[in-house]
Coordinates of C-alpha atoms in Angstrom, one line a residue:
Chain Z
M900 CA -0.9 -25.1 26.7
S901 CA -2.7 -23.9 23.4
D902 CA -4.1 -20.5 23.9
P903 CA -1.3 -19.3 26.3
G904 CA -3.2 -15.5 26.3
I905 CA 0.0 -14.0 25.3
S906 CA 0.2 -11.3 22.4
I907 CA 3.5 -9.1 21.7
A908 CA 2.4 -5.4 20.5
V909 CA 5.7 -3.1 18.8
V910 CA 5.3 0.4 18.6
D911 CA 6.7 2.5 16.5
A912 CA 10.1 0.3 15.6
K913 CA 11.7 1.9 12.5
T914 CA 14.0 -1.3 11.4
P915 CA 12.5 -4.0 9.8
G916 CA 14.6 -6.0 10.6
N917 CA 14.2 -6.1 14.3
V918 CA 10.2 -7.1 12.7
G919 CA 11.3 -10.3 11.5
T920 CA 13.8 -10.8 14.4
I921 CA 10.7 -10.4 16.5
A922 CA 8.3 -12.4 15.2
R923 CA 10.8 -15.3 14.6
A924 CA 11.4 -15.7 18.6
M925 CA 7.8 -15.5 19.2
K926 CA 7.6 -18.3 16.7
N927 CA 10.6 -19.9 18.0
F928 CA 8.6 -19.3 21.8
G929 CA 5.4 -20.6 20.5
L930 CA 3.4 -17.6 21.0
S931 CA 1.4 -16.0 16.9
D932 CA 0.1 -12.8 17.8
L933 CA 1.8 -10.3 16.6
Y934 CA 0.8 -6.7 17.2
L935 CA 2.3 -3.4 15.4
V936 CA 1.6 0.6 15.8
D937 CA 2.8 2.5 13.4
P938 CA 4.8 -0.1 11.7
P939 CA 7.5 0.5 9.1
E940 CA 7.2 -0.8 5.8
L941 CA 7.5 -4.3 5.9
D942 CA 8.6 -5.4 1.9
P943 CA 8.3 -9.3 1.4
D944 CA 11.7 -8.9 0.0
G945 CA 12.8 -7.0 2.8
D946 CA 14.9 -7.0 6.0
A947 CA 11.5 -7.8 7.8
Y948 CA 10.6 -11.1 6.3
G949 CA 14.2 -11.8 5.5
F950 CA 15.1 -12.3 9.6
A951 CA 12.2 -13.6 10.5
G952 CA 13.0 -17.5 9.8
Q953 CA 10.0 -19.9 9.3
A954 CA 8.1 -16.8 11.2
R955 CA 8.1 -15.2 7.2
T956 CA 4.9 -17.6 6.0
D957 CA 2.8 -17.2 9.1
L958 CA 3.2 -14.9 11.5
L959 CA 4.8 -12.0 9.8
P960 CA 2.0 -12.1 7.1
N961 CA -0.8 -12.0 10.1
A962 CA 0.3 -9.5 12.3
K963 CA -2.3 -7.0 12.3
T964 CA -1.7 -3.0 12.5
V965 CA -3.5 -1.8 15.7
S966 CA -3.9 1.4 17.4
F967 CA -1.8 2.1 21.0
D968 CA -5.5 2.7 22.2
Y969 CA -6.6 -0.3 21.4
L970 CA -4.0 -3.2 22.6
V971 CA -5.1 -0.3 25.9
E972 CA -8.7 -1.6 25.7
N973 CA -8.4 -5.3 24.9
F974 CA -5.2 -6.5 27.0
H975 CA -4.0 -6.2 30.0
T976 CA -0.7 -4.5 29.2
V977 CA 2.7 -5.0 30.5
G978 CA 5.2 -2.4 29.1
T979 CA 8.6 -3.3 28.3
T980 CA 11.7 -0.3 29.3
A981 CA 15.1 -0.6 30.3
T982 CA 15.5 2.3 32.1
T983 CA 13.1 2.0 35.1
N984 CA 13.1 4.9 37.8
S985 CA 16.0 4.3 40.5
D986 CA 13.3 6.9 42.5
H987 CA 10.1 4.8 44.0
R988 CA 8.4 8.1 44.2
R989 CA 7.8 8.1 40.7
H990 CA 5.6 5.1 39.4
V991 CA 5.9 5.8 35.8
R992 CA 8.8 2.6 35.5
Y993 CA 8.1 0.8 38.7
P994 CA 7.7 -0.8 40.5
Y995 CA 8.7 -3.2 37.6
K996 CA 8.8 -7.1 37.5
T997 CA 11.7 -8.7 35.7
P998 CA 11.1 -11.5 33.0
D999 CA 10.7 -14.7 35.6
E1000 CA 8.3 -12.4 37.7
L1001 CA 6.4 -11.7 34.8
R1002 CA 6.1 -15.2 34.3
D1003 CA 5.8 -16.4 36.9
S1004 CA 2.5 -13.8 37.9
L1005 CA 1.3 -14.7 34.1
A1006 CA 1.0 -18.2 35.1
S1007 CA -1.5 -18.0 37.9
V1008 CA -3.5 -15.6 36.4
A1009 CA -6.1 -15.8 33.8
T1010 CA -6.0 -13.1 31.2
E1011 CA -5.2 -11.8 27.3
T1012 CA -2.1 -10.0 28.3
V1013 CA 0.1 -8.1 25.4
V1014 CA 3.9 -7.3 25.9
I1015 CA 4.9 -4.0 24.6
F1016 CA 8.4 -3.1 22.8
G1017 CA 8.8 0.6 21.9
R1018 CA 10.6 1.5 20.0
E1019 CA 14.4 1.9 19.3
R1020 CA 16.9 4.1 20.9
V1021 CA 13.9 6.1 23.2
G1022 CA 11.9 3.3 23.1
L1023 CA 8.1 3.8 24.7
H1024 CA 7.6 7.2 26.0
N1025 CA 6.2 7.9 29.6
E1026 CA 2.7 9.0 28.4
E1027 CA 2.8 5.5 27.0
L1028 CA 4.2 3.8 30.2
A1029 CA 1.9 5.5 32.5
R1030 CA -1.2 4.0 30.5
L1031 CA -0.2 0.5 30.8
D1032 CA -0.9 -1.4 33.8
E1033 CA 2.7 -3.7 34.2
I1034 CA 6.3 -2.7 33.8
C1035 CA 8.7 -5.2 32.3
S1036 CA 12.3 -4.6 32.6
I1037 CA 15.3 -7.4 31.7
P1038 CA 17.7 -7.1 34.4
A1039 CA 21.5 -6.3 32.4
S1040 CA 24.7 -4.8 33.1
D1041 CA 24.5 -1.3 34.7
S1042 CA 27.2 -0.1 32.2
Y1043 CA 25.1 -0.7 29.0
P1044 CA 22.0 -1.8 29.9
V1045 CA 20.0 -1.1 27.1
L1046 CA 19.7 -3.9 24.8
N1047 CA 18.5 -3.9 21.3
L1048 CA 15.0 -4.2 20.1
G1049 CA 14.6 -7.4 18.7
Q1050 CA 17.4 -9.1 21.6
A1051 CA 15.0 -7.7 24.2
A1052 CA 12.0 -9.3 22.3
T1053 CA 13.8 -12.4 22.7
V1054 CA 15.1 -13.0 25.8
I1055 CA 11.4 -11.9 27.0
C1056 CA 9.9 -14.7 24.4
Y1057 CA 12.3 -17.1 26.4
A1058 CA 11.2 -15.9 29.3
L1059 CA 7.9 -17.0 29.2
S1060 CA 8.0 -19.7 27.3
P1061 CA 7.4 -22.1 29.8
L1062 CA 3.6 -20.3 29.4
S1063 CA 3.3 -20.4 26.0
I1064 CA 5.6 -23.9 24.6
E1065 CA 3.1 -27.3 24.6
S1066 CA 6.2 -29.6 24.4
T1067 CA 9.7 -28.3 23.0
Q1068 CA 12.1 -30.5 20.5
Q1069 CA 14.6 -32.0 23.8
P1070 CA 14.0 -35.3 24.6
D1071 CA 13.6 -36.2 28.1
Q1072 CA 16.5 -35.4 30.5
I1073 CA 18.7 -37.4 31.7
V1074 CA 17.1 -40.6 33.8
R1075 CA 19.1 -41.7 36.3
A1076 CA 20.4 -45.1 36.0
P1077 CA 18.5 -47.9 38.6
E1078 CA 20.5 -47.8 41.8
A1079 CA 21.5 -51.8 41.8
D1080 CA 23.0 -51.2 38.3
I1081 CA 25.4 -48.4 40.1
E1082 CA 26.3 -49.9 43.1
G1083 CA 27.1 -53.3 40.4
L1084 CA 29.6 -49.9 38.7
Y1085 CA 31.0 -49.6 42.2
A1086 CA 31.7 -53.1 42.8
E1087 CA 33.1 -54.1 39.7
F1088 CA 35.5 -50.9 40.1
D1089 CA 36.2 -52.0 43.8
R1090 CA 37.4 -55.6 42.4
L1091 CA 39.6 -53.5 40.0
L1092 CA 40.6 -51.8 43.4
G1093 CA 41.7 -54.8 44.6
Q1094 CA 42.9 -57.2 41.9
L1095 CA 45.3 -53.2 41.7
G1096 CA 46.7 -54.4 44.6
E1097 CA 45.4 -51.0 46.7
T1098 CA 44.7 -51.4 50.3
D1099 CA 45.6 -48.4 51.9
D1100 CA 43.7 -46.0 49.4
R1101 CA 41.0 -48.8 48.5
D1102 CA 38.4 -47.0 50.7
R1103 CA 39.6 -43.5 49.6
L1104 CA 39.7 -44.4 46.1
M1105 CA 36.1 -46.1 46.9
R1106 CA 34.7 -42.9 48.3
L1107 CA 35.8 -40.7 45.3
W1108 CA 34.7 -42.8 42.7
R1109 CA 31.3 -42.7 44.1
R1110 CA 31.2 -38.9 44.9
L1111 CA 32.1 -38.3 40.8
L1112 CA 29.8 -40.4 39.8
G1113 CA 27.0 -39.6 42.3
R1114 CA 26.8 -36.2 40.8
A1115 CA 27.2 -37.4 37.4
H1116 CA 23.4 -38.8 37.7
P1117 CA 25.1 -41.8 34.9
T1118 CA 22.1 -42.9 33.0
K1119 CA 21.9 -47.0 32.8
R1120 CA 24.0 -47.0 29.3
E1121 CA 26.7 -45.0 30.8
V1122 CA 26.5 -47.4 34.0
S1123 CA 26.5 -50.4 31.9
S1124 CA 29.1 -49.3 29.2
L1125 CA 31.6 -48.1 32.1
R1126 CA 30.7 -51.4 34.1
G1127 CA 31.7 -52.9 31.1
V1128 CA 35.0 -51.4 30.4
V1129 CA 35.8 -51.7 34.2
R1130 CA 34.8 -55.9 34.2
R1131 CA 37.4 -56.1 31.2
S1132 CA 39.7 -54.7 33.0
A1133 CA 39.6 -56.5 36.8
D1134 CA 39.8 -59.2 34.9
R1135 CA 42.5 -58.7 32.7
V1136 CA 44.7 -57.1 36.0
E1137 CA 46.9 -59.8 37.3
P1138 CA 46.5 -60.4 40.9
P1139 CA 49.4 -58.9 42.8
S1140 CA 52.5 -61.1 43.5
R1141 CA 52.4 -61.9 47.3
E1142 CA 56.3 -61.8 47.5
Chain H
M1438 CA 31.9 -10.6 40.4
S1439 CA 34.6 -9.1 38.3
D1440 CA 35.9 -12.5 36.5
P1441 CA 32.7 -15.2 36.0
G1442 CA 35.5 -17.2 34.0
I1443 CA 33.0 -17.5 31.6
S1444 CA 33.6 -17.3 27.7
I1445 CA 32.0 -17.0 24.7
A1446 CA 33.1 -18.5 21.1
V1447 CA 32.0 -18.4 17.7
V1448 CA 33.0 -21.1 15.2
D1449 CA 32.9 -20.3 11.4
A1450 CA 30.0 -17.5 11.6
K1451 CA 29.5 -16.7 8.3
T1452 CA 27.7 -13.0 8.8
P1453 CA 29.1 -10.2 10.2
G1454 CA 25.9 -9.0 11.6
N1455 CA 25.8 -12.4 14.2
V1456 CA 29.2 -11.3 15.6
G1457 CA 28.1 -7.6 16.5
T1458 CA 24.5 -9.6 17.6
I1459 CA 26.3 -11.5 19.9
A1460 CA 29.2 -9.0 21.1
R1461 CA 26.6 -6.4 21.9
A1462 CA 25.1 -9.1 24.3
M1463 CA 27.6 -10.3 25.8
K1464 CA 28.8 -6.7 26.9
N1465 CA 24.3 -6.3 27.9
F1466 CA 24.8 -8.8 30.3
G1467 CA 28.1 -8.7 31.4
L1468 CA 30.7 -11.1 29.6
S1469 CA 33.7 -9.8 27.8
D1470 CA 36.1 -12.4 26.0
L1471 CA 35.0 -12.8 22.9
Y1472 CA 36.7 -15.8 20.8
L1473 CA 36.5 -16.1 16.8
V1474 CA 37.5 -19.6 15.2
D1475 CA 37.8 -19.2 11.5
P1476 CA 35.1 -15.7 11.8
P1477 CA 33.9 -13.5 8.4
E1478 CA 35.7 -10.6 7.6
L1479 CA 34.7 -8.0 10.3
D1480 CA 34.3 -4.5 8.4
P1481 CA 34.8 -1.6 10.9
D1482 CA 32.1 -0.1 8.5
G1483 CA 30.3 -3.2 8.5
D1484 CA 27.2 -4.8 10.3
A1485 CA 28.9 -6.5 12.9
Y1486 CA 30.6 -3.0 14.3
G1487 CA 27.0 -1.6 13.4
F1488 CA 25.6 -4.6 15.3
A1489 CA 27.4 -4.1 18.0
G1490 CA 26.1 -1.3 19.7
Q1491 CA 28.3 0.0 23.0
A1492 CA 30.6 -3.1 22.3
R1493 CA 32.0 -2.1 19.2
T1494 CA 34.8 0.1 21.4
D1495 CA 35.6 -2.7 23.2
L1496 CA 34.5 -6.0 23.4
L1497 CA 34.4 -6.8 19.3
P1498 CA 37.8 -5.0 18.3
N1499 CA 39.0 -7.5 21.5
A1500 CA 38.0 -10.6 20.7
K1501 CA 40.5 -13.5 19.5
T1502 CA 41.1 -15.5 16.8
V1503 CA 41.8 -18.1 17.6
S1504 CA 41.3 -22.1 16.4
F1505 CA 39.5 -24.9 17.4
D1506 CA 42.1 -26.8 19.3
Y1507 CA 42.8 -24.0 21.2
L1508 CA 39.2 -23.7 23.2
V1509 CA 39.3 -27.7 23.7
E1510 CA 42.8 -27.5 25.1
N1511 CA 42.0 -24.6 27.6
F1512 CA 38.7 -24.4 29.1
H1513 CA 36.2 -26.3 29.7
T1514 CA 34.2 -26.5 26.8
V1515 CA 30.4 -26.4 26.8
G1516 CA 28.6 -26.8 23.0
T1517 CA 25.4 -25.2 22.1
T1518 CA 22.6 -26.8 19.8
A1519 CA 19.7 -26.9 18.7
T1520 CA 18.9 -30.4 17.6
T1521 CA 19.7 -32.2 20.7
N1522 CA 19.7 -36.6 20.3
S1523 CA 15.9 -38.1 21.1
D1524 CA 18.2 -41.5 21.7
H1525 CA 20.3 -41.7 24.3
R1526 CA 22.2 -44.3 22.9
R1527 CA 23.8 -41.4 21.4
H1528 CA 26.4 -39.5 23.4
V1529 CA 27.0 -36.6 20.3
R1530 CA 24.2 -34.1 21.6
Y1531 CA 23.5 -36.2 25.0
P1532 CA 22.9 -35.8 27.6
Y1533 CA 22.1 -31.6 27.7
K1534 CA 21.3 -29.1 30.2
T1535 CA 19.2 -26.4 29.5
P1536 CA 20.9 -22.3 29.9
D1537 CA 19.4 -22.9 33.1
E1538 CA 20.8 -25.9 34.3
L1539 CA 24.4 -24.8 33.1
R1540 CA 24.0 -21.6 34.9
D1541 CA 23.2 -23.5 38.0
S1542 CA 25.8 -26.0 37.4
L1543 CA 28.9 -23.5 36.6
A1544 CA 27.8 -21.5 40.0
S1545 CA 29.6 -24.0 42.0
V1546 CA 32.4 -24.7 40.0
A1547 CA 36.2 -23.2 39.2
T1548 CA 36.9 -23.2 36.2
E1549 CA 37.2 -21.3 32.5
T1550 CA 34.9 -21.7 30.7
V1551 CA 33.7 -21.4 27.2
V1552 CA 30.3 -21.5 25.7
I1553 CA 31.2 -22.8 21.8
F1554 CA 28.5 -21.8 18.7
G1555 CA 28.5 -23.0 15.6
R1556 CA 27.8 -21.6 12.0
E1557 CA 24.5 -20.4 10.8
R1558 CA 21.9 -23.0 9.8
V1559 CA 23.8 -26.4 10.5
G1560 CA 25.8 -24.9 14.0
L1561 CA 28.8 -27.0 15.4
H1562 CA 29.4 -29.9 13.5
N1563 CA 29.1 -34.1 15.5
E1564 CA 32.9 -34.5 15.4
E1565 CA 33.7 -30.9 17.4
L1566 CA 30.7 -31.7 19.6
A1567 CA 32.1 -34.9 20.1
R1568 CA 35.4 -32.9 21.8
L1569 CA 33.3 -30.8 23.8
D1570 CA 33.0 -31.3 27.7
E1571 CA 29.2 -30.2 28.2
I1572 CA 26.1 -29.8 26.1
C1573 CA 24.0 -26.3 26.3
S1574 CA 20.8 -26.4 24.3
I1575 CA 17.3 -23.9 24.5
P1576 CA 13.8 -25.4 24.7
A1577 CA 11.9 -24.3 22.0
S1578 CA 9.0 -24.7 20.2
D1579 CA 9.2 -28.5 18.6
S1580 CA 7.3 -27.4 15.5
Y1581 CA 10.7 -24.1 15.1
P1582 CA 13.2 -24.9 17.5
V1583 CA 16.1 -23.4 15.6
L1584 CA 17.3 -20.0 16.3
N1585 CA 18.6 -17.4 14.2
L1586 CA 23.1 -17.7 15.6
G1587 CA 22.4 -14.0 16.8
Q1588 CA 19.4 -14.5 18.7
A1589 CA 20.3 -18.2 20.5
A1590 CA 23.8 -16.4 22.2
T1591 CA 21.3 -13.7 23.4
V1592 CA 19.4 -15.9 24.9
I1593 CA 22.4 -18.3 26.5
C1594 CA 24.2 -14.6 27.8
Y1595 CA 20.9 -13.8 29.8
A1596 CA 20.5 -17.0 30.8
L1597 CA 24.4 -16.8 32.6
S1598 CA 24.2 -13.3 33.5
P1599 CA 23.5 -13.7 37.2
L1600 CA 27.0 -14.9 37.1
S1601 CA 28.0 -12.4 35.3
I1602 CA 26.4 -8.9 35.9
E1603 CA 27.8 -7.7 39.5
S1604 CA 25.4 -4.7 39.7
T1605 CA 22.5 -4.4 37.0
Q1606 CA 21.1 -1.3 36.4
Q1607 CA 17.7 -1.7 38.3
P1608 CA 17.0 -0.2 41.8
D1609 CA 16.1 -2.7 44.6
Q1610 CA 12.6 -4.2 44.1
I1611 CA 9.3 -3.5 45.6
V1612 CA 9.8 -2.9 49.4
R1613 CA 6.7 -3.6 51.1
A1614 CA 5.1 -0.9 53.4
P1615 CA 5.6 -1.5 57.3
E1616 CA 2.2 -3.8 58.0
A1617 CA 1.3 -0.7 60.5
D1618 CA 1.3 1.9 57.6
I1619 CA -0.9 -1.1 55.5
E1620 CA -3.2 -1.2 58.8
G1621 CA -3.6 2.1 58.8
L1622 CA -4.6 2.0 55.5
Y1623 CA -6.9 -0.9 56.3
A1624 CA -8.4 1.8 59.1
E1625 CA -8.9 4.1 57.2
F1626 CA -10.7 2.3 54.3
D1627 CA -13.1 1.0 57.4
R1628 CA -13.8 4.5 58.6
L1629 CA -14.9 5.3 55.0
L1630 CA -17.2 2.5 54.8
G1631 CA -18.7 3.1 57.4
Q1632 CA -19.5 7.2 56.5
L1633 CA -20.6 5.3 53.8
G1634 CA -23.0 3.6 55.2
E1635 CA -22.0 0.3 55.0
T1636 CA -23.1 -1.9 57.0
D1637 CA -23.8 -5.9 55.7
D1638 CA -21.3 -5.7 53.6
R1639 CA -19.0 -3.7 55.6
D1640 CA -16.9 -7.1 56.3
R1641 CA -16.5 -8.7 53.1
L1642 CA -15.6 -5.3 51.1
M1643 CA -12.9 -5.0 54.0
R1644 CA -11.9 -8.5 53.3
L1645 CA -11.7 -8.2 49.4
W1646 CA -9.6 -5.0 49.7
R1647 CA -7.1 -6.6 52.4
R1648 CA -6.5 -9.0 49.9
L1649 CA -6.3 -7.0 46.7
L1650 CA -3.4 -4.7 48.7
G1651 CA -2.0 -7.6 50.5
R1652 CA -1.3 -9.3 47.3
A1653 CA 0.0 -6.8 45.7
H1654 CA 2.7 -5.3 47.9
P1655 CA 2.1 -1.8 48.4
T1656 CA 5.0 0.2 49.0
K1657 CA 5.0 2.7 51.7
R1658 CA 4.9 5.7 49.4
E1659 CA 1.5 3.6 47.8
V1660 CA 0.2 3.1 51.1
S1661 CA 1.0 6.7 52.8
S1662 CA -0.9 8.4 49.1
L1663 CA -4.3 6.2 49.6
R1664 CA -3.9 7.0 53.1
G1665 CA -4.3 10.0 52.3
V1666 CA -7.5 9.9 49.3
V1667 CA -9.0 7.1 51.2
R1668 CA -9.0 9.6 54.9
R1669 CA -9.8 12.5 52.9
S1670 CA -12.9 10.9 51.5
A1671 CA -14.0 9.3 54.4
D1672 CA -13.6 12.9 56.2
R1673 CA -15.7 15.1 53.5
V1674 CA -18.1 11.6 53.0
E1675 CA -21.2 13.2 55.5
P1676 CA -22.9 10.5 57.7
P1677 CA -26.4 8.8 56.9
S1678 CA -29.0 10.5 58.3
R1679 CA -30.8 8.5 60.5
E1680 CA -34.2 8.1 59.4

């Protein structure tokens, strides 16, 4: 889709490199609108532009500096936090959505959404989170759940990317070969077993071969290549002598 | 689970900061075994340790420097690449799995797997990929599909984390209030509408209220709090005069 309606905002970041990392992740995952609240100075020769990759030419220089109020007043707001409340009686950081849950819920709503990231170390303050509509938190190891700011934004841009990427760099996934081709390969393999003199074990080996290839979803090209190998093998194996 | 059987390897990284970023992502997402092939020098006062967060105390100093051959000989190997083949007749970078597909396939296999990341800019060479068992590629925007090394590893550690994280920092998700409590809230709301003199629109408003709360999955605490507000409102609204 051309306009996913998802923007990213960063509040009071201290490290220009993190802003650049976020810009790059956005461009990698099909997002384009970046809002900065109280940003650090972004020197064109510094880390922000250095870490932004190709986002240095468009997304990063086009980032808009705005107020926190502007975000609250103009968007459906999603605050991000590593620290959720463990107590459902407190609502500042609870209930939260995981990134996947956020993606699924946004898929069915027409809205302009901004996902907001807080400052390094302390994230968004409670007073800020209290003004936002929803909370999103990345499930991570309870022994070390705090992601780096740029890495957290990368994960969330990735998780939301099915909403924002119209076409990826990837070609079509595996197309399983026509079943007739696969059966033809099985037949050649069975013939090879016959040529090899297998009798008692032939059925078991056929099942094993069928299971192995079956779950690999072989492509037409794979099947025809393998079929050639098996056929040539069967042709060239001497049949067992009948002594 | 305590031993997910998933390790991470980085081949010929040039930038110590990327190694640190990868170490942090691993610790955030419950992985612990990092292998380095031809690593850059990792100065304890440099970027690798600076970017590693809490992984600087254990995961990063415990990283093992090994050969590429060691990985091939000791693991089920998964190579990562941003550039997949667009032509299924070439097998070096095809077929590939997405990170989610890799997670799902590894969930049902008992094996020691290593996910291998290549050098900055050029990634893994074709000769290296040809020696690996599987290919994993992150779907990204076709206009800019190349992620930074550290960000790519972060995304894949996140995608695999359901296999590696036993417990997250997050408390249980929303527990929907008992239906009887929710019905009680609806009854109070209906009483309030009565007190407000609603007649023609009362059914429609009730349906609207039920739909709105229904899809929000209110918690017990939310329901009881709202119920109190609605009850107090109904109690204090003067009934319509019968003039």
